[in-house]
Amino acid sequence: MKLIRWGVAGQEKIGVIIDDIWYDTSAFGGDYNEQFFADNGLARLEEFVKANRNTLIEVPQDSRLGSPIVRPSKIVCIGLNYADHAKETNAPLPPEPVVFMKSSTAMVGPFDDVVIPRNSVKTDWEVELAVVIGKKASYVEEAEALDYVAGYLLHNDVSEREFQLERNGTWDKGKGCDTFAPLGPFLATQEEIADVDNLRLWLTVNGQKMQDGNTSNFIFNVPFVIAYVSQFMTLLPGDVISTGTPAGVGLGFKPPIYLKEGDVIELGIDGLGTQKQLVKNYVKN
């Protein structure tokens, strides 16, 4: 299945995509949140859709799409998980996954604006594959890790490099700014993705190709990452793990290239759709 949430920000309704048509599943009740995933929601939703297939109402294609999942307990990110990206940023290959957190308040829809934070001069882009956890996971074995996956998402891990690398402390300061986690357009359940370790992912800025990679080049693949992270924290249903970005980020250019107001970012991953964001400067409300 492909799950969507649509409508005005903060008032999204739930839906599914069937044969490229968006359908409203509000009558199912609830939302795509921790309780939904923990309570066997994917299986129950599939049965609901089958039983009501002929009466589902179409969602207008000009509707806004929000994040396909409700704000999770955490967004866990893996840094430097592609060798080419580590090389372009002059970082050594990590002997173990680099783990950092991204604020869930950074989440927005796949076509919402990306806002450059106040005092930012080094806002950057990162196309990433994100994994959504389907059930509580603690001390998971690698061989069983995919049993804990609800599905996959496209994620733009927007990053402020000065905040991240030059302002002391951990990376989190440059990762959790508002609008820095566009997710979607949909959540694809596992059966939608034939081989998660062989997906092309790409990103352009103003039509210029910046990133063009493949998850086959992971240093640490999806099962390993899930098992590894679960050794250090309990993953709850609906939690997100973002798996890192390939080469082509703005920081890696010589001289570096950073986002400015009016730029347009487009990105995609095989089987997970595309995103498009307009970049705007921060304006105090």
GROMACS .gro file of C-alpha atoms in nm:
model
  285
    1MET     CA    1   0.000   0.000   0.000
    2LYS     CA    2   0.088   0.364  -0.035
    3LEU     CA    3  -0.031   0.585   0.251
    4ILE     CA    4  -0.087   0.961   0.230
    5ARG     CA    5  -0.205   1.237   0.458
    6TRP     CA    6  -0.366   1.529   0.284
    7GLY     CA    7  -0.524   1.866   0.354
    8VAL     CA    8  -0.443   2.184   0.541
    9ALA     CA    9  -0.136   2.169   0.762
   10GLY     CA   10  -0.233   2.052   1.109
   11GLN     CA   11  -0.570   1.923   0.986
   12GLU     CA   12  -0.460   1.645   0.754
   13LYS     CA   13  -0.687   1.353   0.669
   14ILE     CA   14  -0.566   1.003   0.589
   15GLY     CA   15  -0.572   0.836   0.252
   16VAL     CA   16  -0.418   0.577   0.021
   17ILE     CA   17  -0.296   0.571  -0.337
   18ILE     CA   18  -0.433   0.300  -0.565
   19ASP     CA   19  -0.328   0.292  -0.931
   20ASP     CA   20  -0.198   0.650  -0.898
   21ILE     CA   21  -0.537   0.776  -0.773
   22TRP     CA   22  -0.561   0.933  -0.428
   23TYR     CA   23  -0.846   0.807  -0.208
   24ASP     CA   24  -0.979   0.935   0.123
   25THR     CA   25  -0.977   0.676   0.401
   26SER     CA   26  -1.099   0.906   0.679
   27ALA     CA   27  -1.385   0.666   0.749
   28PHE     CA   28  -1.127   0.415   0.872
   29GLY     CA   29  -1.073   0.646   1.169
   30GLY     CA   30  -0.765   0.765   1.351
   31ASP     CA   31  -0.439   0.877   1.195
   32TYR     CA   32  -0.111   0.726   1.082
   33ASN     CA   33   0.055   0.755   1.422
   34GLU     CA   34   0.223   0.537   1.684
   35GLN     CA   35  -0.105   0.380   1.792
   36PHE     CA   36  -0.197   0.298   1.430
   37PHE     CA   37   0.125   0.108   1.364
   38ALA     CA   38   0.129  -0.060   1.707
   39ASP     CA   39  -0.229  -0.182   1.670
   40ASN     CA   40  -0.176  -0.374   1.345
   41GLY     CA   41  -0.305  -0.073   1.157
   42LEU     CA   42  -0.153  -0.160   0.820
   43ALA     CA   43  -0.332  -0.495   0.804
   44ARG     CA   44  -0.659  -0.345   0.927
   45LEU     CA   45  -0.635  -0.062   0.675
   46GLU     CA   46  -0.571  -0.307   0.394
   47GLU     CA   47  -0.887  -0.498   0.487
   48PHE     CA   48  -1.083  -0.173   0.508
   49VAL     CA   49  -0.968  -0.068   0.162
   50LYS     CA   50  -1.057  -0.405   0.012
   51ALA     CA   51  -1.402  -0.401   0.172
   52ASN     CA   52  -1.474  -0.044   0.062
   53ARG     CA   53  -1.282  -0.028  -0.266
   54ASN     CA   54  -1.585   0.068  -0.474
   55THR     CA   55  -1.708   0.342  -0.243
   56LEU     CA   56  -1.386   0.523  -0.157
   57ILE     CA   57  -1.397   0.892  -0.245
   58GLU     CA   58  -1.121   1.039  -0.461
   59VAL     CA   59  -0.903   1.315  -0.320
   60PRO     CA   60  -0.851   1.611  -0.556
   61GLN     CA   61  -0.503   1.591  -0.706
   62ASP     CA   62  -0.441   1.957  -0.627
   63SER     CA   63  -0.476   1.889  -0.253
   64ARG     CA   64  -0.179   1.961  -0.029
   65LEU     CA   65   0.007   1.654   0.093
   66GLY     CA   66   0.142   1.649   0.447
   67SER     CA   67   0.393   1.412   0.595
   68PRO     CA   68   0.253   1.059   0.545
   69ILE     CA   69   0.294   0.991   0.916
   70VAL     CA   70   0.206   1.189   1.226
   71ARG     CA   71   0.495   1.337   1.424
   72PRO     CA   72   0.685   1.037   1.567
   73SER     CA   73   0.859   1.005   1.901
   74LYS     CA   74   1.192   1.053   1.723
   75ILE     CA   75   1.372   1.086   1.393
   76VAL     CA   76   1.705   0.903   1.407
   77CYS     CA   77   1.957   0.983   1.135
   78ILE     CA   78   2.266   0.803   1.011
   79GLY     CA   79   2.555   1.024   0.902
   80LEU     CA   80   2.828   0.948   0.648
   81ASN     CA   81   2.663   0.627   0.528
   82TYR     CA   82   2.788   0.655   0.169
   83ALA     CA   83   3.163   0.640   0.105
   84ASP     CA   84   3.148   0.907  -0.167
   85HIS     CA   85   2.974   1.150   0.069
   86ALA     CA   86   3.229   1.093   0.343
   87LYS     CA   87   3.507   1.159   0.092
   88GLU     CA   88   3.357   1.484  -0.039
   89THR     CA   89   3.326   1.622   0.314
   90ASN     CA   90   3.680   1.513   0.407
   91ALA     CA   91   3.550   1.278   0.676
   92PRO     CA   92   3.701   0.935   0.746
   93LEU     CA   93   3.487   0.629   0.680
   94PRO     CA   94   3.305   0.552   1.006
   95PRO     CA   95   3.388   0.215   1.169
   96GLU     CA   96   3.034   0.217   1.314
   97PRO     CA   97   2.723   0.414   1.209
   98VAL     CA   98   2.722   0.782   1.301
   99VAL     CA   99   2.393   0.842   1.484
  100PHE     CA  100   2.227   1.176   1.551
  101MET     CA  101   1.874   1.299   1.614
  102LYS     CA  102   1.657   1.529   1.409
  103SER     CA  103   1.374   1.717   1.577
  104SER     CA  104   1.029   1.589   1.485
  105THR     CA  105   0.914   1.953   1.477
  106ALA     CA  106   1.119   1.985   1.157
  107MET     CA  107   0.867   1.767   0.972
  108VAL     CA  108   0.669   1.917   0.684
  109GLY     CA  109   0.499   1.790   0.371
  110PRO     CA  110   0.687   1.698   0.054
  111PHE     CA  111   0.590   2.015  -0.133
  112ASP     CA  112   0.595   2.263   0.153
  113ASP     CA  113   0.846   2.548   0.156
  114VAL     CA  114   1.192   2.502   0.306
  115VAL     CA  115   1.271   2.803   0.527
  116ILE     CA  116   1.629   2.920   0.573
  117PRO     CA  117   1.668   2.977   0.948
  118ARG     CA  118   1.745   3.316   1.097
  119ASN     CA  119   2.121   3.388   1.084
  120SER     CA  120   2.183   3.098   0.846
  121VAL     CA  121   2.434   3.126   0.562
  122LYS     CA  122   2.501   2.756   0.496
  123THR     CA  123   2.168   2.577   0.447
  124ASP     CA  124   2.222   2.257   0.247
  125TRP     CA  125   2.026   1.965   0.096
  126GLU     CA  126   2.044   1.585   0.140
  127VAL     CA  127   1.824   1.329  -0.036
  128GLU     CA  128   1.775   1.023   0.185
  129LEU     CA  129   1.585   0.699   0.218
  130ALA     CA  130   1.391   0.692   0.545
  131VAL     CA  131   1.261   0.380   0.721
  132VAL     CA  132   0.942   0.383   0.931
  133ILE     CA  133   0.935   0.141   1.221
  134GLY     CA  134   0.624  -0.076   1.249
  135LYS     CA  135   0.655  -0.224   1.598
  136LYS     CA  136   0.850  -0.172   1.916
  137ALA     CA  137   1.214  -0.261   1.856
  138SER     CA  138   1.482  -0.314   2.118
  139TYR     CA  139   1.798  -0.523   2.081
  140VAL     CA  140   1.689  -0.643   1.738
  141GLU     CA  141   1.894  -0.905   1.554
  142GLU     CA  142   2.006  -0.802   1.206
  143ALA     CA  143   1.851  -1.113   1.048
  144GLU     CA  144   1.511  -1.011   1.187
  145ALA     CA  145   1.540  -0.635   1.139
  146LEU     CA  146   1.315  -0.603   0.835
  147ASP     CA  147   1.032  -0.762   1.035
  148TYR     CA  148   1.019  -0.434   1.226
  149VAL     CA  149   0.970  -0.214   0.917
  150ALA     CA  150   0.633  -0.062   0.835
  151GLY     CA  151   0.755   0.102   0.518
  152TYR     CA  152   0.977   0.357   0.349
  153LEU     CA  153   0.973   0.730   0.279
  154LEU     CA  154   1.159   0.990   0.076
  155HIS     CA  155   1.329   1.244   0.306
  156ASN     CA  156   1.513   1.569   0.236
  157ASP     CA  157   1.750   1.593   0.533
  158VAL     CA  158   1.795   1.970   0.508
  159SER     CA  159   2.101   2.080   0.707
  160GLU     CA  160   2.258   2.405   0.824
  161ARG     CA  161   2.632   2.338   0.803
  162GLU     CA  162   2.752   2.626   1.022
  163PHE     CA  163   2.509   2.529   1.298
  164GLN     CA  164   2.601   2.162   1.249
  165LEU     CA  165   2.980   2.180   1.227
  166GLU     CA  166   3.101   2.517   1.351
  167ARG     CA  167   2.886   2.600   1.651
  168ASN     CA  168   3.031   2.343   1.896
  169GLY     CA  169   2.867   2.028   2.026
  170THR     CA  170   2.676   1.769   1.826
  171TRP     CA  171   2.524   1.784   1.478
  172ASP     CA  172   2.169   1.823   1.605
  173LYS     CA  173   2.169   2.205   1.601
  174GLY     CA  174   2.208   2.206   1.224
  175LYS     CA  175   1.951   1.936   1.158
  176GLY     CA  176   1.636   2.015   1.354
  177CYS     CA  177   1.533   2.361   1.231
  178ASP     CA  178   1.172   2.413   1.127
  179THR     CA  179   1.094   2.272   0.777
  180PHE     CA  180   1.421   2.073   0.771
  181ALA     CA  181   1.248   1.734   0.733
  182PRO     CA  182   1.016   1.719   0.430
  183LEU     CA  183   0.875   1.364   0.420
  184GLY     CA  184   0.674   1.185   0.155
  185PRO     CA  185   0.481   1.215  -0.072
  186PHE     CA  186   0.368   0.874   0.053
  187LEU     CA  187   0.471   0.589   0.278
  188ALA     CA  188   0.529   0.275   0.075
  189THR     CA  189   0.482  -0.049   0.265
  190GLN     CA  190   0.747  -0.317   0.228
  191GLU     CA  191   0.585  -0.513  -0.052
  192GLU     CA  192   0.595  -0.200  -0.271
  193ILE     CA  193   0.977  -0.200  -0.270
  194ALA     CA  194   1.144  -0.501  -0.432
  195ASP     CA  195   1.499  -0.432  -0.309
  196VAL     CA  196   1.557  -0.154  -0.059
  197ASP     CA  197   1.934  -0.193  -0.107
  198ASN     CA  198   1.915  -0.109  -0.477
  199LEU     CA  199   1.723   0.216  -0.513
  200ARG     CA  200   1.835   0.516  -0.717
  201LEU     CA  201   1.806   0.848  -0.537
  202TRP     CA  202   1.865   1.191  -0.687
  203LEU     CA  203   1.830   1.563  -0.617
  204THR     CA  204   1.840   1.881  -0.826
  205VAL     CA  205   1.860   2.250  -0.736
  206ASN     CA  206   1.710   2.486  -0.993
  207GLY     CA  207   1.711   2.199  -1.243
  208GLN     CA  208   2.083   2.121  -1.199
  209LYS     CA  209   2.163   1.765  -1.095
  210MET     CA  210   2.345   1.769  -0.762
  211GLN     CA  211   2.301   1.416  -0.627
  212ASP     CA  212   2.263   1.089  -0.815
  213GLY     CA  213   2.331   0.781  -0.606
  214ASN     CA  214   2.208   0.434  -0.520
  215THR     CA  215   2.136   0.264  -0.189
  216SER     CA  216   2.352  -0.026  -0.312
  217ASN     CA  217   2.642   0.197  -0.203
  218PHE     CA  218   2.543   0.202   0.164
  219ILE     CA  219   2.830   0.148   0.406
  220PHE     CA  220   2.574   0.009   0.654
  221ASN     CA  221   2.257  -0.134   0.498
  222VAL     CA  222   1.903  -0.103   0.630
  223PRO     CA  223   1.890  -0.423   0.841
  224PHE     CA  224   2.225  -0.345   1.000
  225VAL     CA  225   2.123   0.013   1.079
  226ILE     CA  226   1.794  -0.092   1.242
  227ALA     CA  227   1.967  -0.357   1.452
  228TYR     CA  228   2.247  -0.118   1.545
  229VAL     CA  229   2.026   0.172   1.652
  230SER     CA  230   1.804  -0.063   1.855
  231GLN     CA  231   2.104  -0.150   2.073
  232PHE     CA  232   2.112   0.208   2.203
  233MET     CA  233   1.747   0.313   2.217
  234THR     CA  234   1.403   0.159   2.193
  235LEU     CA  235   1.240   0.234   1.860
  236LEU     CA  236   0.866   0.287   1.881
  237PRO     CA  237   0.604   0.228   1.612
  238GLY     CA  238   0.607   0.520   1.370
  239ASP     CA  239   0.964   0.622   1.449
  240VAL     CA  240   1.179   0.721   1.152
  241ILE     CA  241   1.536   0.621   1.072
  242SER     CA  242   1.692   0.822   0.790
  243THR     CA  243   1.976   0.630   0.632
  244GLY     CA  244   2.220   0.891   0.501
  245THR     CA  245   2.290   1.074   0.177
  246PRO     CA  246   2.514   1.014  -0.126
  247ALA     CA  247   2.769   1.259  -0.266
  248GLY     CA  248   2.660   1.591  -0.413
  249VAL     CA  249   2.567   1.803  -0.112
  250GLY     CA  250   2.644   2.173  -0.122
  251LEU     CA  251   2.915   2.138   0.142
  252GLY     CA  252   3.111   1.909  -0.089
  253PHE     CA  253   3.154   2.157  -0.374
  254LYS     CA  254   3.467   2.370  -0.404
  255PRO     CA  255   3.374   2.636  -0.320
  256PRO     CA  256   3.063   2.516  -0.134
  257ILE     CA  257   2.717   2.597  -0.271
  258TYR     CA  258   2.435   2.675  -0.031
  259LEU     CA  259   2.063   2.739  -0.069
  260LYS     CA  260   1.925   3.088  -0.112
  261GLU     CA  261   1.577   3.235  -0.129
  262GLY     CA  262   1.400   3.146  -0.451
  263ASP     CA  263   1.588   2.822  -0.512
  264VAL     CA  264   1.382   2.517  -0.607
  265ILE     CA  265   1.480   2.173  -0.477
  266GLU     CA  266   1.349   1.858  -0.645
  267LEU     CA  267   1.434   1.505  -0.534
  268GLY     CA  268   1.320   1.146  -0.567
  269ILE     CA  269   1.383   0.779  -0.496
  270ASP     CA  270   1.280   0.481  -0.706
  271GLY     CA  271   0.936   0.365  -0.591
  272LEU     CA  272   0.896   0.645  -0.336
  273GLY     CA  273   0.789   0.937  -0.552
  274THR     CA  274   0.929   1.287  -0.574
  275GLN     CA  275   0.936   1.609  -0.374
  276LYS     CA  276   0.963   1.975  -0.470
  277GLN     CA  277   1.035   2.264  -0.234
  278LEU     CA  278   1.067   2.639  -0.278
  279VAL     CA  279   1.333   2.791  -0.054
  280LYS     CA  280   1.235   3.102   0.144
  281ASN     CA  281   1.410   3.318   0.400
  282TYR     CA  282   1.294   3.317   0.760
  283VAL     CA  283   1.043   3.594   0.835
  284LYS     CA  284   0.939   3.660   1.193
  285ASN     CA  285   0.564   3.617   1.239
   0.00000   0.00000   0.00000
